[in-house]
Short mmCIF file of C-alpha atoms in Angstrom, two decimals:
data_model
loop_
_atom_site.label_atom_id
_atom_site.label_comp_id
_atom_site.label_asym_id
_atom_site.label_seq_id
_atom_site.Cartn_x
_atom_site.Cartn_y
_atom_site.Cartn_z
CA MET A 147 0.00 0.00 0.00
CA SER A 148 1.21 3.54 -0.65
CA SER A 149 2.61 5.50 2.20
CA THR A 150 0.10 6.52 4.84
CA SER A 151 0.55 9.43 7.15
CA GLN A 152 1.28 9.19 10.82
CA LYS A 153 -2.17 10.57 11.43
CA HIS A 154 -3.65 7.68 9.54
CA LYS A 155 -1.60 5.14 11.44
CA ASP A 156 -2.54 6.68 14.77
CA PHE A 157 -6.22 6.69 13.94
CA VAL A 158 -6.48 3.11 12.74
CA ALA A 159 -4.39 1.79 15.62
CA GLU A 160 -7.18 1.99 18.16
CA PRO A 161 -10.93 2.49 18.57
CA MET A 162 -11.78 6.09 17.86
CA GLY A 163 -13.80 6.68 20.99
CA GLU A 164 -14.46 10.38 21.40
CA LYS A 165 -11.70 11.58 19.11
CA PRO A 166 -12.48 14.88 17.39
CA VAL A 167 -13.14 15.02 13.70
CA MET A 168 -9.73 16.58 13.14
CA ALA A 169 -8.15 13.31 14.22
CA LEU A 170 -9.21 11.83 10.89
CA ALA A 171 -6.56 11.63 8.20
CA GLY A 172 -7.06 14.31 5.58
CA ILE A 173 -9.09 16.49 7.91
CA GLY A 174 -7.13 19.45 9.19
CA GLU A 175 -8.20 22.51 11.10
CA VAL A 176 -10.02 24.21 8.29
CA LEU A 177 -11.97 21.19 7.10
CA GLY A 178 -12.51 20.10 10.68
CA LYS A 179 -14.06 23.43 11.54
CA ARG A 180 -16.36 23.24 8.56
CA LEU A 181 -17.46 19.75 9.51
CA GLU A 182 -18.07 20.81 13.08
CA ASP A 183 -20.21 23.68 11.90
CA LYS A 184 -22.32 21.19 9.99
CA GLY A 185 -22.75 19.08 13.08
CA PHE A 186 -20.03 16.53 12.47
CA ASP A 187 -18.05 17.37 15.57
CA LYS A 188 -16.73 13.91 16.39
CA ALA A 189 -14.98 11.32 14.28
CA TYR A 190 -17.69 8.79 15.02
CA VAL A 191 -20.31 11.06 13.46
CA VAL A 192 -18.31 11.08 10.24
CA LEU A 193 -18.02 7.33 10.65
CA GLY A 194 -21.78 7.20 10.89
CA GLN A 195 -22.07 9.09 7.65
CA PHE A 196 -19.51 6.78 6.07
CA LEU A 197 -21.54 3.77 7.10
CA VAL A 198 -24.84 5.29 5.96
CA LEU A 199 -23.24 5.78 2.59
CA LYS A 200 -22.57 2.07 2.68
CA LYS A 201 -18.83 2.59 2.79
CA ASP A 202 -18.98 3.53 -0.89
CA GLU A 203 -15.90 5.46 -1.92
CA GLU A 204 -17.48 7.62 -4.59
CA LEU A 205 -20.44 8.62 -2.46
CA PHE A 206 -18.30 9.36 0.54
CA ARG A 207 -15.87 11.42 -1.50
CA ASP A 208 -18.72 13.41 -3.03
CA TRP A 209 -20.26 13.97 0.34
CA LEU A 210 -17.00 15.13 1.84
CA LYS A 211 -16.41 17.48 -1.05
CA ASP A 212 -19.90 18.94 -0.79
CA THR A 213 -19.84 19.25 2.96
CA CYS A 214 -16.44 20.71 3.69
CA GLY A 215 -14.81 21.28 0.32
CA ALA A 216 -12.15 18.62 0.67
CA ASN A 217 -9.88 18.17 -2.33
CA VAL A 218 -9.16 14.85 -3.96
CA LYS A 219 -6.22 14.00 -1.75
CA GLN A 220 -8.03 14.88 1.43
CA GLN A 221 -11.04 12.88 0.34
CA GLY A 222 -8.86 9.91 -0.36
CA ASP A 223 -6.99 10.14 2.92
CA CYS A 224 -10.17 10.37 4.94
CA TYR A 225 -11.83 7.54 3.07
CA GLY A 226 -8.79 5.31 3.40
CA CYS A 227 -8.53 6.06 7.08
CA LEU A 228 -12.15 5.21 7.80
CA LYS A 229 -12.13 2.16 5.59
CA GLU A 230 -9.12 0.73 7.31
CA TRP A 231 -10.55 1.49 10.72
CA CYS A 232 -13.75 -0.31 9.79
CA ASP A 233 -11.81 -3.30 8.47
CA ALA A 234 -10.02 -3.52 11.79
CA PHE A 235 -12.73 -2.79 14.30
CA LEU A 236 -16.15 -3.00 12.77
CA MET B 128 -40.11 28.13 1.92
CA GLU B 129 -39.46 26.50 -1.37
CA ASN B 130 -42.20 26.50 -3.89
CA VAL B 131 -43.57 23.46 -5.57
CA TYR B 132 -43.81 23.25 -9.29
CA HIS B 133 -45.99 20.46 -10.48
CA VAL B 134 -44.57 19.58 -13.81
CA THR B 135 -46.56 17.76 -16.42
CA GLN B 136 -45.50 16.60 -19.78
CA ILE B 137 -46.68 18.58 -22.74
CA ALA B 138 -46.34 17.91 -26.39
CA ASP B 139 -46.47 19.70 -29.63
CA ASP B 140 -47.23 18.17 -32.96
CA LYS B 141 -43.92 16.36 -32.97
CA GLY B 142 -44.23 14.71 -29.61
CA PRO B 143 -43.18 15.57 -26.08
CA VAL B 144 -40.72 18.40 -26.04
CA GLY B 145 -40.87 19.73 -22.56
CA SER B 146 -42.87 20.30 -19.51
CA ALA B 147 -45.09 23.00 -18.22
CA LEU B 148 -46.85 23.69 -15.08
CA SER B 149 -49.92 21.70 -14.36
CA ALA B 150 -53.44 22.85 -14.08
CA ASP B 151 -52.54 24.52 -10.85
CA TYR B 152 -51.57 27.37 -13.06
CA SER B 153 -52.97 28.51 -16.28
CA ILE B 154 -51.27 27.01 -19.24
CA LYS B 155 -51.73 30.14 -21.25
CA THR B 156 -48.48 31.74 -22.08
CA LYS B 157 -48.46 35.04 -20.36
CA ALA B 158 -50.19 33.83 -17.27
CA LEU B 159 -47.72 31.01 -16.96
CA VAL B 160 -44.70 33.20 -17.14
CA THR B 161 -46.18 35.76 -14.84
CA VAL B 162 -46.89 33.14 -12.23
CA LEU B 163 -43.44 31.65 -12.54
CA GLN B 164 -41.81 35.01 -12.23
CA ASN B 165 -43.81 35.79 -9.17
CA GLU B 166 -42.97 32.46 -7.65
CA ALA B 167 -39.32 33.02 -8.33
CA ARG B 168 -39.40 36.33 -6.52
CA LEU B 169 -41.23 34.86 -3.60
CA ALA B 170 -38.76 32.03 -3.23
CA GLY B 171 -36.19 34.38 -1.85
CA SER B 172 -33.00 32.82 -2.95
CA ALA B 173 -34.47 31.89 -6.30
CA VAL B 174 -32.81 33.43 -9.28
CA ILE B 175 -34.34 33.80 -12.66
CA CYS B 176 -31.60 32.80 -15.02
CA GLY B 177 -33.41 33.18 -18.24
CA CYS B 178 -36.74 33.95 -19.69
CA ALA B 179 -37.82 33.68 -23.25
CA ASN B 180 -39.76 36.27 -25.14
CA LEU B 181 -43.35 35.38 -25.37
CA THR B 182 -45.83 35.51 -28.11
CA SER B 183 -49.49 34.81 -27.91
CA PRO B 184 -50.13 31.29 -28.94
CA ASN B 185 -52.51 30.61 -31.75
CA SER B 186 -55.78 29.06 -30.81
CA GLY B 187 -54.65 25.75 -32.12
CA GLU B 188 -51.37 25.68 -30.24
CA VAL B 189 -50.99 23.42 -27.28
CA THR B 190 -47.63 24.23 -25.82
CA PRO B 191 -47.12 27.27 -23.68
CA THR B 192 -44.25 29.52 -24.48
CA CYS B 193 -42.02 29.89 -21.54
CA GLU B 194 -38.51 29.12 -20.48
CA LEU B 195 -37.45 29.89 -17.02
CA TYR B 196 -34.76 28.79 -14.68
CA CYS B 197 -35.28 28.95 -10.99
CA CYS B 198 -32.54 28.05 -8.61
CA ALA B 199 -34.20 27.82 -5.27
CA GLN B 200 -31.90 27.28 -2.34
CA LEU B 201 -30.45 23.83 -2.49
CA SER B 202 -32.67 22.30 -5.07
CA PHE B 203 -32.49 23.13 -8.68
CA VAL B 204 -35.80 23.60 -10.33
CA SER B 205 -36.00 24.29 -13.96
CA VAL B 206 -39.10 24.51 -15.99
CA HIS B 207 -38.88 24.52 -19.68
CA ALA B 208 -41.52 24.51 -22.31
CA ALA B 209 -41.41 24.66 -26.01
CA GLN B 210 -42.18 27.87 -27.77
CA PRO B 211 -44.62 27.48 -30.61
CA SER B 212 -43.86 30.63 -32.46
CA SER B 213 -44.57 31.08 -36.08
CA TYR B 214 -41.51 33.26 -36.27
CA SER B 215 -38.13 31.60 -36.49
CA LYS B 216 -36.62 34.36 -34.43
CA GLY B 217 -38.84 33.54 -31.56
CA TRP B 218 -37.85 29.92 -31.79
CA SER B 219 -34.14 30.50 -31.95
CA ALA B 220 -34.13 32.99 -29.12
CA GLY B 221 -36.09 30.68 -26.96
CA TRP B 222 -34.04 27.64 -27.75
CA ARG B 223 -30.68 29.28 -27.24
CA MET B 224 -31.67 30.08 -23.74
CA SER B 225 -32.52 26.52 -23.06
CA GLU B 226 -29.11 25.13 -23.73
CA SER B 227 -28.41 24.08 -20.20
CA VAL B 228 -31.95 23.42 -19.18
CA CYS B 229 -32.61 20.46 -17.03
CA LEU B 230 -36.05 19.04 -16.96
CA GLN B 231 -36.98 17.96 -13.51
CA MET B 232 -39.29 18.55 -10.67
CA SER B 233 -38.26 19.99 -7.36
CA LEU B 234 -36.40 17.04 -5.90
CA SER B 235 -36.71 18.28 -2.38
CA GLU B 236 -40.45 17.79 -2.68
CA LYS B 237 -40.13 14.13 -3.40
CA SER B 238 -40.41 11.57 -0.69
CA ASP B 239 -37.46 9.43 0.30
CA GLU B 240 -38.95 6.49 -1.49
CA GLU B 241 -39.50 8.41 -4.71
CA LEU B 242 -36.00 9.77 -4.54
CA GLY B 243 -34.64 6.29 -4.01
CA ASN B 244 -36.58 5.04 -7.01
CA LEU B 245 -35.23 7.84 -9.15
CA LEU B 246 -31.70 7.11 -8.00
CA SER B 247 -32.11 3.48 -8.96
CA GLN B 248 -33.64 4.52 -12.25
CA TYR B 249 -30.60 6.59 -13.11
CA GLY B 250 -28.26 3.87 -11.94
CA ILE B 251 -26.89 5.76 -8.96
CA LYS B 252 -26.05 3.40 -6.16
CA HIS B 253 -27.23 4.77 -2.90
CA GLY B 254 -27.75 4.00 0.73
CA PRO B 255 -30.61 5.01 2.96
CA ILE B 256 -31.92 8.47 2.35
CA VAL B 257 -31.64 10.23 5.64
CA GLY B 258 -31.27 13.84 6.59
CA SER B 259 -27.51 13.90 6.13
CA THR B 260 -27.52 12.08 2.81
CA ARG B 261 -30.53 13.61 1.15
CA HIS B 262 -28.83 16.66 -0.21
CA LEU B 263 -26.03 14.58 -1.69
CA TYR B 264 -28.48 12.32 -3.48
CA GLU B 265 -30.53 15.24 -4.71
CA SER B 266 -27.49 16.88 -6.26
CA LYS B 267 -26.33 13.62 -7.82
CA LEU B 268 -29.77 13.03 -9.23
CA GLY B 269 -29.94 16.55 -10.56
CA LYS B 270 -26.65 16.11 -12.38
CA ALA B 271 -27.73 12.77 -13.77
CA MET B 272 -30.98 14.27 -15.02
CA GLU B 273 -29.13 17.12 -16.67
CA GLN B 274 -26.80 14.76 -18.43
CA ALA B 275 -29.68 12.62 -19.52
CA SER B 276 -31.58 15.57 -20.89
CA VAL B 277 -28.52 16.86 -22.74
CA LYS B 278 -27.97 13.46 -24.31
CA THR B 279 -31.53 13.11 -25.47
CA SER B 280 -31.70 16.63 -26.81
CA SER B 281 -28.57 16.49 -28.88
CA ASP B 282 -29.48 15.25 -32.32
CA LYS B 283 -26.04 15.89 -33.58
CA THR B 284 -25.92 12.62 -35.42
CA TYR B 285 -28.61 13.86 -37.72
CA TYR B 286 -26.74 17.01 -38.52
CA ARG B 287 -23.42 15.33 -38.71
CA GLU B 288 -24.76 13.14 -41.46
CA GLU B 289 -26.15 16.17 -43.17
CA GLU B 290 -22.87 17.95 -42.87
CA GLU B 291 -21.07 14.92 -44.16
CA GLU B 292 -23.32 14.93 -47.16
CA VAL B 293 -22.63 18.58 -47.70
CA THR B 294 -18.89 18.12 -47.54
CA TYR B 295 -19.12 15.16 -49.87
CA ILE B 296 -20.88 17.25 -52.44
CA THR B 297 -18.42 20.10 -52.09
CA TYR B 298 -15.50 17.76 -52.55
CA HIS B 299 -16.76 16.37 -55.80
CA SER B 300 -17.97 19.46 -57.49
CA ALA B 301 -16.75 23.01 -57.55
CA ALA B 302 -20.14 24.21 -58.70
CA THR B 303 -21.86 22.81 -55.68
CA ARG B 304 -19.42 24.46 -53.32
CA LYS B 305 -21.17 27.73 -53.82
CA ARG B 306 -24.55 26.23 -53.13
CA SER B 307 -23.41 24.37 -50.07
CA ALA B 308 -21.67 27.48 -48.83
CA ASN B 309 -25.00 29.21 -49.02
CA THR B 310 -26.76 26.50 -47.11
CA LYS B 311 -24.08 26.14 -44.47
CA PRO B 312 -25.02 29.22 -42.43
CA GLU B 313 -28.60 28.01 -42.31
CA ARG B 314 -27.52 24.64 -41.11
CA ALA B 315 -25.18 26.21 -38.58
CA ASP B 316 -28.10 28.14 -37.18
CA ARG B 317 -30.00 24.97 -36.76
CA CYS B 318 -27.06 23.22 -35.18
CA CYS B 319 -26.75 25.96 -32.58
CA LEU B 320 -30.18 25.16 -31.29
CA PRO B 321 -29.87 22.63 -28.56
CA ARG B 322 -33.13 20.86 -27.94
CA CYS B 323 -35.62 19.06 -30.09
CA GLN B 324 -33.78 19.96 -33.18
CA SER B 325 -35.79 17.67 -35.32
CA VAL B 326 -38.86 19.57 -34.24
CA LEU B 327 -37.22 22.85 -34.88
CA THR B 328 -36.09 22.00 -38.33
CA CYS B 329 -39.57 21.03 -39.27
CA ARG B 330 -40.84 24.30 -38.00
CA VAL B 331 -38.16 26.22 -39.81
CA LYS B 332 -39.08 24.43 -42.97
CA ARG B 333 -42.72 25.11 -42.42
CA SER B 334 -42.21 28.76 -41.76
CA THR B 335 -39.84 29.25 -44.63
CA GLU B 336 -41.47 27.20 -47.27
CA GLN B 337 -39.68 28.76 -50.14
CA HIS B 338 -36.35 27.74 -48.77
CA GLY B 339 -37.68 24.31 -48.00
CA VAL B 340 -38.78 23.83 -51.54
CA GLU B 341 -35.55 25.13 -52.88
CA ARG B 342 -33.38 22.95 -50.77
CA PRO B 343 -34.34 19.57 -52.13
CA ASP B 344 -34.13 20.99 -55.60
CA ALA B 345 -30.72 22.34 -54.82
CA ASP B 346 -29.64 18.96 -53.59
CA THR B 347 -30.89 17.20 -56.66
CA GLU B 348 -29.33 19.80 -58.84
CA ALA B 349 -26.13 19.34 -56.96
CA ALA B 350 -26.31 15.61 -57.45
CA VAL B 351 -26.99 16.04 -61.10
CA GLN B 352 -24.15 18.45 -61.39
CA VAL B 353 -21.82 16.03 -59.73
CA THR B 354 -22.43 13.38 -62.33
CA TYR B 355 -22.43 15.88 -65.14
CA SER B 356 -19.15 17.39 -64.15
CA SER B 357 -17.53 14.01 -63.72
CA THR B 358 -18.40 13.01 -67.26
CA ASN B 359 -17.21 16.35 -68.44
CA HIS B 360 -13.88 15.77 -66.88
CA THR B 361 -13.36 12.41 -68.51
CA SER B 362 -13.79 13.90 -71.93
CA VAL B 363 -11.45 16.71 -71.09
CA ARG B 364 -8.79 14.45 -69.69
CA SER B 365 -6.65 14.33 -72.79
CA GLY B 366 -6.69 18.03 -73.36
CA GLU B 367 -7.12 21.13 -71.39
CA PRO B 368 -6.16 21.46 -67.84
CA THR B 369 -8.94 22.37 -65.51
CA GLY B 370 -9.05 23.46 -62.00
CA ASP B 371 -10.29 20.10 -60.86
CA LYS B 372 -8.01 18.08 -58.65
CA SER B 373 -8.37 14.77 -60.49
CA THR B 374 -7.46 16.31 -63.85
CA GLY B 375 -4.51 18.06 -62.25
CA SER B 376 -3.02 14.81 -61.04
CA LEU B 377 -3.61 13.33 -64.47
CA TRP B 378 -1.78 16.21 -66.02
CA LYS B 379 1.16 15.61 -63.72
CA MET B 380 1.31 12.03 -64.89
CA ILE B 381 1.42 13.21 -68.48
CA LEU B 382 4.23 15.58 -67.64
CA VAL B 383 6.18 12.73 -66.11
CA LEU B 384 5.56 10.35 -69.01
CA LEU B 385 6.41 12.87 -71.69
CA PRO B 386 10.10 13.20 -70.85
CA LEU B 387 10.34 9.44 -70.69
CA ALA B 388 8.87 9.21 -74.15
CA VAL B 389 11.30 11.83 -75.41
CA LEU B 390 14.16 9.98 -73.80
CA SER B 391 13.19 6.71 -75.40
CA ALA B 392 12.91 8.42 -78.77
CA VAL B 393 16.38 9.88 -78.36
CA CYS B 394 17.76 6.49 -77.47
CA TYR B 395 16.16 4.94 -80.51
CA TYR B 396 17.64 7.50 -82.90
CA ALA B 397 20.98 7.21 -81.25
CA TYR B 398 20.89 3.48 -81.69
CA ALA B 399 19.76 3.87 -85.26
CA TYR B 400 22.59 6.34 -85.89
CA ILE B 401 25.15 4.00 -84.42
CA VAL B 402 23.82 1.18 -86.44
#
C-alpha cells in the first residue's frame, strides 16, 4: 500500500472513541471546523455518515467534497482512514 | 419556503418536447410566465436565469411559451416549455436560452422512497436516504438528469450526417461548393439550437417554405451536377487542364511520361545512328 501518514496510522491503531473530527486523516483545522459547523463534531459522526453511505468510496468522496470542500487527496486520505478502521474494528 | 412546481408533460405536434406547469396554473403563455416570475421572486434565494420572449399562442397551439430557470436554495428547479412561435426568431431565441436546461421537478419535494426510485432509475447506487444524505443524493440526481436531458436533446448525429453529405458534395464538385456554402449558415443556425432539433427544423421548414422547396431541388441539382461534371472531366482528360483536382493529377502524370517518351525516342535514334 502507498505511504500513509502518521495521522492515519494513529487513527487506525485503536478504537476512535471520542476523538475529534480533526483526528481523521485528511481532515485538518479548516476542514474540521467546517465539519463541526455542519454538526459533524466527532470522528464517530463522520463514521456514521460513512456507514450510511454504505462505505462507498465515490459517495463518501462526493459527500465530503460537498460538505467541507475537501480536495481529492483529502477525500482519499479520509476515506482510506475510515475504511481501514472499519476493516479492523467493525 | 421552497415552492412546488408540479410539472406535467406537454407535447407539440412532434411529440413531447418539454414540460409545463400543471393545471394549478394557467397554461396560457403570459399567465404562466407571470406566475413563474412571481414564484421566483417569492422564493427568496431563487434566481431567474433566463426567460424567453413570449408571443401569444394561436388558438390551435398546445404548448405554452415559456422558459425559465429557478434556482431555489439547495434544489435546482428548472421549468422549460417549447415555444410554438410562427416566427423563427422567436424559436431560436427561446431555444438558445434553453441550452443548459434540465427538466426535472423539485427534488426536495419528493419523498425518500420516490428519490430512491429515481436514483435506482438513473443507476446511482445509494444508501438510505436520511437527513444527512438527502442533499447529496438530490445533487447527484440533478446532475444525472441534466446529463440525460442533454444526451436526449442532442441530435447531432442527424446534422453530422447532413454535414457529411454537404462536404461530400463540395468535394466532388466546384459548382456545388457555392450552393453548399449558401446552405451552411442556415444549417449552422439549426445546429446551434440545442433541444428538439428535429422539431425545430420542421418548423423552420414550415415557416420558410420557399427555402424548403428550394433545398431539395438544390440537392438534386447538386447531385446532377456532380455526375455531369464528372463526365465532363473524362472527356477533357486528354486536353485542357482544368481546375479540378483529379485532372490536375492526371496532367502531372502526363508531364512525367512525356520526358520518358522523349528519352526513349532519343535512345532509338541514337541506336539507329550508331547502327
